[in-house]
PDB file of N, CA and C in Angstrom:
ATOM      1  N   UNK A   1      -9.148  52.776 -92.249  1.00 65.00           N
ATOM      2  CA  UNK A   1      -8.212  53.836 -92.435  1.00 65.00           C
ATOM      3  C   UNK A   1      -7.517  53.698 -93.789  1.00 65.00           C
ATOM      4  N   UNK A   2      -6.963  52.505 -94.078  1.00 70.00           N
ATOM      5  CA  UNK A   2      -6.314  52.270 -95.363  1.00 70.00           C
ATOM      6  C   UNK A   2      -7.174  51.331 -96.191  1.00 70.00           C
ATOM      7  N   UNK A   3      -7.207  51.534 -97.489  1.00 73.00           N
ATOM      8  CA  UNK A   3      -7.872  50.598 -98.369  1.00 73.00           C
ATOM      9  C   UNK A   3      -7.204  50.650 -99.734  1.00 73.00           C
ATOM     10  N   UNK A   4      -7.345  49.555-100.449  1.00 74.00           N
ATOM     11  CA  UNK A   4      -6.729  49.487-101.768  1.00 74.00           C
ATOM     12  C   UNK A   4      -7.527  50.323-102.765  1.00 74.00           C
ATOM     13  N   UNK A   5      -6.803  50.863-103.737  1.00 78.00           N
ATOM     14  CA  UNK A   5      -7.468  51.502-104.861  1.00 78.00           C
ATOM     15  C   UNK A   5      -8.115  50.407-105.693  1.00 78.00           C
ATOM     16  N   UNK A   6      -9.109  50.747-106.470  1.00 80.00           N
ATOM     17  CA  UNK A   6      -9.857  49.749-107.248  1.00 80.00           C
ATOM     18  C   UNK A   6      -8.945  48.921-108.153  1.00 80.00           C
ATOM     19  N   UNK A   7      -8.001  49.573-108.838  1.00 78.00           N
ATOM     20  CA  UNK A   7      -7.105  48.837-109.743  1.00 78.00           C
ATOM     21  C   UNK A   7      -6.248  47.845-108.970  1.00 78.00           C
ATOM     22  N   UNK A   8      -5.740  48.248-107.816  1.00 72.00           N
ATOM     23  CA  UNK A   8      -4.932  47.349-106.988  1.00 72.00           C
ATOM     24  C   UNK A   8      -5.773  46.179-106.502  1.00 72.00           C
ATOM     25  N   UNK A   9      -7.022  46.423-106.188  1.00 71.00           N
ATOM     26  CA  UNK A   9      -7.905  45.351-105.747  1.00 71.00           C
ATOM     27  C   UNK A   9      -8.131  44.339-106.873  1.00 71.00           C
ATOM     28  N   UNK A  10      -8.280  44.822-108.104  1.00 75.00           N
ATOM     29  CA  UNK A  10      -8.445  43.911-109.255  1.00 75.00           C
ATOM     30  C   UNK A  10      -7.182  43.072-109.451  1.00 75.00           C
ATOM     31  N   UNK A  11      -6.005  43.672-109.281  1.00 73.00           N
ATOM     32  CA  UNK A  11      -4.751  42.928-109.420  1.00 73.00           C
ATOM     33  C   UNK A  11      -4.642  41.834-108.368  1.00 73.00           C
ATOM     34  N   UNK A  12      -5.123  42.091-107.191  1.00 67.00           N
ATOM     35  CA  UNK A  12      -5.099  41.087-106.128  1.00 67.00           C
ATOM     36  C   UNK A  12      -5.896  39.868-106.526  1.00 67.00           C
ATOM     37  N   UNK A  13      -7.011  40.089-107.185  1.00 72.00           N
ATOM     38  CA  UNK A  13      -7.878  38.977-107.554  1.00 72.00           C
ATOM     39  C   UNK A  13      -7.387  38.232-108.783  1.00 72.00           C
ATOM     40  N   UNK A  14      -6.585  38.892-109.652  1.00 73.00           N
ATOM     41  CA  UNK A  14      -6.145  38.225-110.873  1.00 73.00           C
ATOM     42  C   UNK A  14      -4.955  37.298-110.633  1.00 73.00           C
ATOM     43  N   UNK A  15      -4.056  37.644-109.760  1.00 78.00           N
ATOM     44  CA  UNK A  15      -2.893  36.793-109.469  1.00 78.00           C
ATOM     45  C   UNK A  15      -2.615  36.842-107.971  1.00 78.00           C
ATOM     46  N   UNK A  16      -3.473  36.220-107.202  1.00 89.00           N
ATOM     47  CA  UNK A  16      -3.327  36.353-105.745  1.00 89.00           C
ATOM     48  C   UNK A  16      -2.138  35.574-105.191  1.00 89.00           C
ATOM     49  N   UNK A  17      -1.613  36.102-104.110  1.00 93.00           N
ATOM     50  CA  UNK A  17      -0.613  35.407-103.308  1.00 93.00           C
ATOM     51  C   UNK A  17      -1.302  35.154-101.973  1.00 93.00           C
ATOM     52  N   UNK A  18      -1.290  33.893-101.536  1.00 95.00           N
ATOM     53  CA  UNK A  18      -1.973  33.556-100.282  1.00 95.00           C
ATOM     54  C   UNK A  18      -0.958  33.353 -99.172  1.00 95.00           C
ATOM     55  N   UNK A  19      -1.183  34.059 -98.078  1.00 97.00           N
ATOM     56  CA  UNK A  19      -0.339  33.920 -96.892  1.00 97.00           C
ATOM     57  C   UNK A  19      -1.260  33.625 -95.708  1.00 97.00           C
ATOM     58  N   UNK A  20      -0.664  33.208 -94.616  1.00 97.00           N
ATOM     59  CA  UNK A  20      -1.416  32.979 -93.391  1.00 97.00           C
ATOM     60  C   UNK A  20      -0.991  34.025 -92.374  1.00 97.00           C
ATOM     61  N   UNK A  21      -1.968  34.716 -91.812  1.00 96.00           N
ATOM     62  CA  UNK A  21      -1.698  35.737 -90.800  1.00 96.00           C
ATOM     63  C   UNK A  21      -2.385  35.320 -89.511  1.00 96.00           C
ATOM     64  N   UNK A  22      -1.590  34.997 -88.527  1.00 95.00           N
ATOM     65  CA  UNK A  22      -2.115  34.536 -87.235  1.00 95.00           C
ATOM     66  C   UNK A  22      -3.120  33.403 -87.421  1.00 95.00           C
ATOM     67  N   UNK A  23      -2.827  32.517 -88.350  1.00 96.00           N
ATOM     68  CA  UNK A  23      -3.651  31.343 -88.584  1.00 96.00           C
ATOM     69  C   UNK A  23      -4.782  31.528 -89.579  1.00 96.00           C
ATOM     70  N   UNK A  24      -5.022  32.748 -90.015  1.00 96.00           N
ATOM     71  CA  UNK A  24      -6.097  33.002 -90.985  1.00 96.00           C
ATOM     72  C   UNK A  24      -5.493  33.294 -92.358  1.00 96.00           C
ATOM     73  N   UNK A  25      -6.112  32.764 -93.398  1.00 96.00           N
ATOM     74  CA  UNK A  25      -5.599  32.998 -94.740  1.00 96.00           C
ATOM     75  C   UNK A  25      -5.894  34.426 -95.181  1.00 96.00           C
ATOM     76  N   UNK A  26      -4.921  35.028 -95.843  1.00 95.00           N
ATOM     77  CA  UNK A  26      -5.068  36.381 -96.370  1.00 95.00           C
ATOM     78  C   UNK A  26      -4.612  36.369 -97.821  1.00 95.00           C
ATOM     79  N   UNK A  27      -5.424  36.922 -98.693  1.00 92.00           N
ATOM     80  CA  UNK A  27      -5.085  37.010-100.107  1.00 92.00           C
ATOM     81  C   UNK A  27      -4.413  38.349-100.347  1.00 92.00           C
ATOM     82  N   UNK A  28      -3.240  38.332-100.969  1.00 91.00           N
ATOM     83  CA  UNK A  28      -2.445  39.538-101.179  1.00 91.00           C
ATOM     84  C   UNK A  28      -2.164  39.733-102.657  1.00 91.00           C
ATOM     85  N   UNK A  29      -1.610  40.866-102.954  1.00 90.00           N
ATOM     86  CA  UNK A  29      -1.191  41.174-104.311  1.00 90.00           C
ATOM     87  C   UNK A  29       0.295  40.882-104.437  1.00 90.00           C
ATOM     88  N   UNK A  30       0.695  40.211-105.511  1.00 89.00           N
ATOM     89  CA  UNK A  30       2.110  39.948-105.741  1.00 89.00           C
ATOM     90  C   UNK A  30       2.868  41.266-105.773  1.00 89.00           C
ATOM     91  N   UNK A  31       3.976  41.339-105.061  1.00 89.00           N
ATOM     92  CA  UNK A  31       4.766  42.559-105.005  1.00 89.00           C
ATOM     93  C   UNK A  31       4.494  43.402-103.777  1.00 89.00           C
ATOM     94  N   UNK A  32       3.408  43.081-103.067  1.00 92.00           N
ATOM     95  CA  UNK A  32       3.129  43.798-101.825  1.00 92.00           C
ATOM     96  C   UNK A  32       4.196  43.475-100.790  1.00 92.00           C
ATOM     97  N   UNK A  33       4.474  44.437 -99.934  1.00 95.00           N
ATOM     98  CA  UNK A  33       5.277  44.118 -98.749  1.00 95.00           C
ATOM     99  C   UNK A  33       4.338  43.463 -97.738  1.00 95.00           C
ATOM    100  N   UNK A  34       4.912  42.806 -96.766  1.00 97.00           N
ATOM    101  CA  UNK A  34       4.092  42.195 -95.712  1.00 97.00           C
ATOM    102  C   UNK A  34       3.265  43.276 -95.015  1.00 97.00           C
ATOM    103  N   UNK A  35       3.887  44.411 -94.711  1.00 96.00           N
ATOM    104  CA  UNK A  35       3.174  45.485 -94.020  1.00 96.00           C
ATOM    105  C   UNK A  35       2.003  46.001 -94.861  1.00 96.00           C
ATOM    106  N   UNK A  36       2.211  46.197 -96.153  1.00 93.00           N
ATOM    107  CA  UNK A  36       1.131  46.665 -97.026  1.00 93.00           C
ATOM    108  C   UNK A  36       0.015  45.633 -97.098  1.00 93.00           C
ATOM    109  N   UNK A  37       0.384  44.363 -97.175  1.00 93.00           N
ATOM    110  CA  UNK A  37      -0.625  43.300 -97.219  1.00 93.00           C
ATOM    111  C   UNK A  37      -1.427  43.257 -95.922  1.00 93.00           C
ATOM    112  N   UNK A  38      -0.757  43.461 -94.797  1.00 94.00           N
ATOM    113  CA  UNK A  38      -1.473  43.470 -93.519  1.00 94.00           C
ATOM    114  C   UNK A  38      -2.445  44.645 -93.470  1.00 94.00           C
ATOM    115  N   UNK A  39      -2.013  45.821 -93.872  1.00 91.00           N
ATOM    116  CA  UNK A  39      -2.912  46.978 -93.906  1.00 91.00           C
ATOM    117  C   UNK A  39      -4.108  46.700 -94.809  1.00 91.00           C
ATOM    118  N   UNK A  40      -3.827  46.193 -96.011  1.00 89.00           N
ATOM    119  CA  UNK A  40      -4.907  45.923 -96.964  1.00 89.00           C
ATOM    120  C   UNK A  40      -5.863  44.870 -96.434  1.00 89.00           C
ATOM    121  N   UNK A  41      -5.361  43.966 -95.612  1.00 90.00           N
ATOM    122  CA  UNK A  41      -6.203  42.926 -95.030  1.00 90.00           C
ATOM    123  C   UNK A  41      -6.885  43.335 -93.735  1.00 90.00           C
ATOM    124  N   UNK A  42      -6.700  44.588 -93.340  1.00 91.00           N
ATOM    125  CA  UNK A  42      -7.381  45.084 -92.146  1.00 91.00           C
ATOM    126  C   UNK A  42      -6.647  44.812 -90.844  1.00 91.00           C
ATOM    127  N   UNK A  43      -5.403  44.358 -90.943  1.00 92.00           N
ATOM    128  CA  UNK A  43      -4.606  44.108 -89.735  1.00 92.00           C
ATOM    129  C   UNK A  43      -3.878  45.399 -89.387  1.00 92.00           C
ATOM    130  N   UNK A  44      -4.158  45.952 -88.237  1.00 90.00           N
ATOM    131  CA  UNK A  44      -3.589  47.246 -87.853  1.00 90.00           C
ATOM    132  C   UNK A  44      -2.311  47.115 -87.031  1.00 90.00           C
ATOM    133  N   UNK A  45      -2.182  46.074 -86.220  1.00 92.00           N
ATOM    134  CA  UNK A  45      -1.012  45.931 -85.342  1.00 92.00           C
ATOM    135  C   UNK A  45      -0.189  44.727 -85.770  1.00 92.00           C
ATOM    136  N   UNK A  46       1.124  44.922 -85.822  1.00 91.00           N
ATOM    137  CA  UNK A  46       2.058  43.848 -86.182  1.00 91.00           C
ATOM    138  C   UNK A  46       2.689  43.225 -84.957  1.00 91.00           C
ATOM    139  N   UNK A  47       2.837  44.021 -83.940  1.00 92.00           N
ATOM    140  CA  UNK A  47       3.545  43.544 -82.758  1.00 92.00           C
ATOM    141  C   UNK A  47       3.019  44.264 -81.531  1.00 92.00           C
ATOM    142  N   UNK A  48       3.431  43.752 -80.371  1.00 91.00           N
ATOM    143  CA  UNK A  48       3.182  44.420 -79.100  1.00 91.00           C
ATOM    144  C   UNK A  48       4.533  44.777 -78.515  1.00 91.00           C
ATOM    145  N   UNK A  49       4.630  45.914 -77.879  1.00 88.00           N
ATOM    146  CA  UNK A  49       5.907  46.320 -77.300  1.00 88.00           C
ATOM    147  C   UNK A  49       6.270  45.426 -76.124  1.00 88.00           C
ATOM    148  N   UNK A  50       7.571  45.346 -75.844  1.00 85.00           N
ATOM    149  CA  UNK A  50       8.043  44.524 -74.733  1.00 85.00           C
ATOM    150  C   UNK A  50       7.605  45.116 -73.396  1.00 85.00           C
ATOM    151  N   UNK A  51       7.526  46.435 -73.335  1.00 87.00           N
ATOM    152  CA  UNK A  51       7.093  47.113 -72.108  1.00 87.00           C
ATOM    153  C   UNK A  51       5.623  47.512 -72.298  1.00 87.00           C
ATOM    154  N   UNK A  52       4.788  47.102 -71.441  1.00 88.00           N
ATOM    155  CA  UNK A  52       3.357  47.433 -71.422  1.00 88.00           C
ATOM    156  C   UNK A  52       2.537  46.777 -72.531  1.00 88.00           C
ATOM    157  N   UNK A  53       3.161  46.022 -73.418  1.00 89.00           N
ATOM    158  CA  UNK A  53       2.456  45.290 -74.469  1.00 89.00           C
ATOM    159  C   UNK A  53       1.499  46.171 -75.280  1.00 89.00           C
ATOM    160  N   UNK A  54       2.002  47.330 -75.664  1.00 92.00           N
ATOM    161  CA  UNK A  54       1.222  48.274 -76.457  1.00 92.00           C
ATOM    162  C   UNK A  54       1.249  47.834 -77.920  1.00 92.00           C
ATOM    163  N   UNK A  55       0.098  47.736 -78.587  1.00 93.00           N
ATOM    164  CA  UNK A  55       0.096  47.340 -80.001  1.00 93.00           C
ATOM    165  C   UNK A  55       0.760  48.393 -80.881  1.00 93.00           C
ATOM    166  N   UNK A  56       1.548  47.918 -81.833  1.00 93.00           N
ATOM    167  CA  UNK A  56       2.219  48.815 -82.771  1.00 93.00           C
ATOM    168  C   UNK A  56       1.958  48.335 -84.187  1.00 93.00           C
ATOM    169  N   UNK A  57       1.852  49.278 -85.098  1.00 91.00           N
ATOM    170  CA  UNK A  57       1.648  48.947 -86.502  1.00 91.00           C
ATOM    171  C   UNK A  57       2.653  49.686 -87.357  1.00 91.00           C
ATOM    172  N   UNK A  58       2.741  49.328 -88.629  1.00 90.00           N
ATOM    173  CA  UNK A  58       3.679  50.000 -89.525  1.00 90.00           C
ATOM    174  C   UNK A  58       3.464  51.514 -89.504  1.00 90.00           C
ATOM    175  N   UNK A  59       4.557  52.238 -89.486  1.00 91.00           N
ATOM    176  CA  UNK A  59       4.475  53.695 -89.434  1.00 91.00           C
ATOM    177  C   UNK A  59       5.161  54.332 -90.637  1.00 91.00           C
ATOM    178  N   UNK A  60       6.445  54.047 -90.835  1.00 93.00           N
ATOM    179  CA  UNK A  60       7.186  54.739 -91.888  1.00 93.00           C
ATOM    180  C   UNK A  60       7.086  54.029 -93.237  1.00 93.00           C
ATOM    181  N   UNK A  61       6.907  52.712 -93.228  1.00 92.00           N
ATOM    182  CA  UNK A  61       6.820  51.899 -94.446  1.00 92.00           C
ATOM    183  C   UNK A  61       8.090  51.958 -95.298  1.00 92.00           C
ATOM    184  N   UNK A  62       9.232  52.319 -94.683  1.00 94.00           N
ATOM    185  CA  UNK A  62      10.484  52.354 -95.443  1.00 94.00           C
ATOM    186  C   UNK A  62      11.668  51.849 -94.630  1.00 94.00           C
ATOM    187  N   UNK A  63      11.411  51.047 -93.607  1.00 93.00           N
ATOM    188  CA  UNK A  63      12.484  50.371 -92.893  1.00 93.00           C
ATOM    189  C   UNK A  63      13.192  51.167 -91.833  1.00 93.00           C
ATOM    190  N   UNK A  64      12.646  52.276 -91.406  1.00 94.00           N
ATOM    191  CA  UNK A  64      13.323  53.116 -90.428  1.00 94.00           C
ATOM    192  C   UNK A  64      12.785  52.908 -89.008  1.00 94.00           C
ATOM    193  N   UNK A  65      11.487  52.785 -88.844  1.00 91.00           N
ATOM    194  CA  UNK A  65      10.899  52.837 -87.492  1.00 91.00           C
ATOM    195  C   UNK A  65      10.829  51.492 -86.763  1.00 91.00           C
ATOM    196  N   UNK A  66      10.868  50.415 -87.444  1.00 90.00           N
ATOM    197  CA  UNK A  66      10.811  49.066 -86.851  1.00 90.00           C
ATOM    198  C   UNK A  66       9.495  48.780 -86.116  1.00 90.00           C
ATOM    199  N   UNK A  67       8.475  49.535 -86.371  1.00 92.00           N
ATOM    200  CA  UNK A  67       7.175  49.258 -85.757  1.00 92.00           C
ATOM    201  C   UNK A  67       6.433  48.143 -86.481  1.00 92.00           C
ATOM    202  N   UNK A  68       6.952  47.676 -87.592  1.00 93.00           N
ATOM    203  CA  UNK A  68       6.283  46.631 -88.364  1.00 93.00           C
ATOM    204  C   UNK A  68       6.915  45.257 -88.152  1.00 93.00           C
ATOM    205  N   UNK A  69       7.661  45.088 -87.069  1.00 93.00           N
ATOM    206  CA  UNK A  69       8.297  43.792 -86.840  1.00 93.00           C
ATOM    207  C   UNK A  69       7.253  42.700 -86.668  1.00 93.00           C
ATOM    208  N   UNK A  70       7.469  41.597 -87.368  1.00 95.00           N
ATOM    209  CA  UNK A  70       6.582  40.435 -87.293  1.00 95.00           C
ATOM    210  C   UNK A  70       7.437  39.173 -87.285  1.00 95.00           C
ATOM    211  N   UNK A  71       6.796  38.081 -86.991  1.00 95.00           N
ATOM    212  CA  UNK A  71       7.440  36.781 -87.114  1.00 95.00           C
ATOM    213  C   UNK A  71       7.011  36.182 -88.446  1.00 95.00           C
ATOM    214  N   UNK A  72       7.982  35.847 -89.283  1.00 96.00           N
ATOM    215  CA  UNK A  72       7.696  35.279 -90.594  1.00 96.00           C
ATOM    216  C   UNK A  72       8.314  33.898 -90.672  1.00 96.00           C
ATOM    217  N   UNK A  73       7.503  32.914 -90.927  1.00 97.00           N
ATOM    218  CA  UNK A  73       7.955  31.520 -91.027  1.00 97.00           C
ATOM    219  C   UNK A  73       8.833  31.134 -89.832  1.00 97.00           C
ATOM    220  N   UNK A  74       8.419  31.578 -88.654  1.00 93.00           N
ATOM    221  CA  UNK A  74       9.127  31.222 -87.429  1.00 93.00           C
ATOM    222  C   UNK A  74      10.300  32.111 -87.074  1.00 93.00           C
ATOM    223  N   UNK A  75      10.658  33.048 -87.942  1.00 93.00           N
ATOM    224  CA  UNK A  75      11.788  33.957 -87.696  1.00 93.00           C
ATOM    225  C   UNK A  75      11.248  35.276 -87.144  1.00 93.00           C
ATOM    226  N   UNK A  76      11.577  35.585 -85.894  1.00 91.00           N
ATOM    227  CA  UNK A  76      11.121  36.819 -85.265  1.00 91.00           C
ATOM    228  C   UNK A  76      11.908  38.019 -85.798  1.00 91.00           C
ATOM    229  N   UNK A  77      11.379  39.198 -85.510  1.00 91.00           N
ATOM    230  CA  UNK A  77      12.027  40.473 -85.823  1.00 91.00           C
ATOM    231  C   UNK A  77      12.245  40.709 -87.312  1.00 91.00           C
ATOM    232  N   UNK A  78      11.304  40.318 -88.125  1.00 94.00           N
ATOM    233  CA  UNK A  78      11.384  40.580 -89.568  1.00 94.00           C
ATOM    234  C   UNK A  78      10.640  41.884 -89.861  1.00 94.00           C
ATOM    235  N   UNK A  79      11.269  42.755 -90.618  1.00 95.00           N
ATOM    236  CA  UNK A  79      10.629  44.024 -90.946  1.00 95.00           C
ATOM    237  C   UNK A  79       9.578  43.789 -92.027  1.00 95.00           C
ATOM    238  N   UNK A  80       8.322  43.959 -91.658  1.00 96.00           N
ATOM    239  CA  UNK A  80       7.220  43.728 -92.589  1.00 96.00           C
ATOM    240  C   UNK A  80       7.246  44.656 -93.787  1.00 96.00           C
ATOM    241  N   UNK A  81       7.711  45.880 -93.587  1.00 96.00           N
ATOM    242  CA  UNK A  81       7.703  46.836 -94.702  1.00 96.00           C
ATOM    243  C   UNK A  81       8.823  46.575 -95.702  1.00 96.00           C
ATOM    244  N   UNK A  82       9.812  45.770 -95.320  1.00 96.00           N
ATOM    245  CA  UNK A  82      10.956  45.510 -96.192  1.00 96.00           C
ATOM    246  C   UNK A  82      10.944  44.091 -96.758  1.00 96.00           C
ATOM    247  N   UNK A  83       9.879  43.344 -96.496  1.00 97.00           N
ATOM    248  CA  UNK A  83       9.801  41.952 -96.918  1.00 97.00           C
ATOM    249  C   UNK A  83       8.616  41.771 -97.854  1.00 97.00           C
ATOM    250  N   UNK A  84       8.856  41.258 -99.038  1.00 96.00           N
ATOM    251  CA  UNK A  84       7.775  41.008 -99.995  1.00 96.00           C
ATOM    252  C   UNK A  84       7.028  39.728 -99.621  1.00 96.00           C
ATOM    253  N   UNK A  85       5.725  39.729 -99.824  1.00 96.00           N
ATOM    254  CA  UNK A  85       4.947  38.520 -99.554  1.00 96.00           C
ATOM    255  C   UNK A  85       5.299  37.462-100.590  1.00 96.00           C
ATOM    256  N   UNK A  86       5.206  36.228-100.181  1.00 96.00           N
ATOM    257  CA  UNK A  86       5.379  35.114-101.110  1.00 96.00           C
ATOM    258  C   UNK A  86       4.378  34.037-100.735  1.00 96.00           C
ATOM    259  N   UNK A  87       4.019  33.251-101.705  1.00 96.00           N
ATOM    260  CA  UNK A  87       2.999  32.215-101.525  1.00 96.00           C
ATOM    261  C   UNK A  87       3.344  31.313-100.338  1.00 96.00           C
ATOM    262  N   UNK A  88       2.367  31.103 -99.469  1.00 97.00           N
ATOM    263  CA  UNK A  88       2.522  30.186 -98.352  1.00 97.00           C
ATOM    264  C   UNK A  88       3.216  30.749 -97.127  1.00 97.00           C
ATOM    265  N   UNK A  89       3.586  31.992 -97.168  1.00 98.00           N
ATOM    266  CA  UNK A  89       4.288  32.612 -96.039  1.00 98.00           C
ATOM    267  C   UNK A  89       3.399  32.591 -94.798  1.00 98.00           C
ATOM    268  N   UNK A  90       3.998  32.305 -93.655  1.00 98.00           N
ATOM    269  CA  UNK A  90       3.261  32.314 -92.387  1.00 98.00           C
ATOM    270  C   UNK A  90       3.723  33.519 -91.567  1.00 98.00           C
ATOM    271  N   UNK A  91       2.796  34.420 -91.341  1.00 97.00           N
ATOM    272  CA  UNK A  91       3.092  35.669 -90.641  1.00 97.00           C
ATOM    273  C   UNK A  91       2.358  35.655 -89.312  1.00 97.00           C
ATOM    274  N   UNK A  92       3.076  36.003 -88.272  1.00 96.00           N
ATOM    275  CA  UNK A  92       2.460  36.044 -86.943  1.00 96.00           C
ATOM    276  C   UNK A  92       2.795  37.353 -86.259  1.00 96.00           C
ATOM    277  N   UNK A  93       1.845  37.822 -85.482  1.00 95.00           N
ATOM    278  CA  UNK A  93       2.062  39.027 -84.693  1.00 95.00           C
ATOM    279  C   UNK A  93       3.148  38.727 -83.664  1.00 95.00           C
ATOM    280  N   UNK A  94       4.072  39.653 -83.506  1.00 92.00           N
ATOM    281  CA  UNK A  94       5.160  39.457 -82.565  1.00 92.00           C
ATOM    282  C   UNK A  94       4.747  39.994 -81.206  1.00 92.00           C
ATOM    283  N   UNK A  95       4.831  39.149 -80.206  1.00 87.00           N
ATOM    284  CA  UNK A  95       4.390  39.515 -78.869  1.00 87.00           C
ATOM    285  C   UNK A  95       5.590  39.752 -77.966  1.00 87.00           C
ATOM    286  N   UNK A  96       5.743  40.970 -77.477  1.00 76.00           N
ATOM    287  CA  UNK A  96       6.787  41.299 -76.516  1.00 76.00           C
ATOM    288  C   UNK A  96       8.177  41.247 -77.106  1.00 76.00           C
ATOM    289  N   UNK A  97       9.144  41.101 -76.209  1.00 70.00           N
ATOM    290  CA  UNK A  97      10.545  41.097 -76.624  1.00 70.00           C
ATOM    291  C   UNK A  97      10.903  39.789 -77.303  1.00 70.00           C
ATOM    292  N   UNK A  98      11.899  39.860 -78.163  1.00 66.00           N
ATOM    293  CA  UNK A  98      12.339  38.645 -78.829  1.00 66.00           C
ATOM    294  C   UNK A  98      12.990  37.704 -77.827  1.00 66.00           C
ATOM    295  N   UNK A  99      12.983  36.464 -78.175  1.00 68.00           N
ATOM    296  CA  UNK A  99      13.605  35.453 -77.328  1.00 68.00           C
ATOM    297  C   UNK A  99      15.085  35.358 -77.676  1.00 68.00           C
ATOM    298  N   UNK A 100      15.925  35.325 -76.668  1.00 67.00           N
ATOM    299  CA  UNK A 100      17.361  35.178 -76.870  1.00 67.00           C
ATOM    300  C   UNK A 100      17.680  33.696 -76.885  1.00 67.00           C
ATOM    301  N   UNK A 101      18.402  33.284 -77.918  1.00 69.00           N
ATOM    302  CA  UNK A 101      18.779  31.882 -78.031  1.00 69.00           C
ATOM    303  C   UNK A 101      20.247  31.723 -77.691  1.00 69.00           C
ATOM    304  N   UNK A 102      20.570  30.718 -76.881  1.00 72.00           N
ATOM    305  CA  UNK A 102      21.965  30.479 -76.484  1.00 72.00           C
ATOM    306  C   UNK A 102      22.658  29.598 -77.485  1.00 72.00           C
TER     307      UNK A 102
END
């Protein structure tokens, strides 16, 4: 559905940023948001809903819909569309409702 333009693909290869997505390495372009990097890497769903565990993926790409929530470096509920990728970042699909900590 989504793919990088040729120029963007060349930029990815010239100065890549490497992140881990659900345990697999993904090469991204510096300046990409997490959500854009996931789309470019073929990842369609960022999270599953708390009710019925329906897969959800980025929708608005501007911080309004919250469908791009992911766990980043162990921190749940991070908006993928509002967070820039950085080298070594660990991104995980968020499953269900967040855990409440006492």
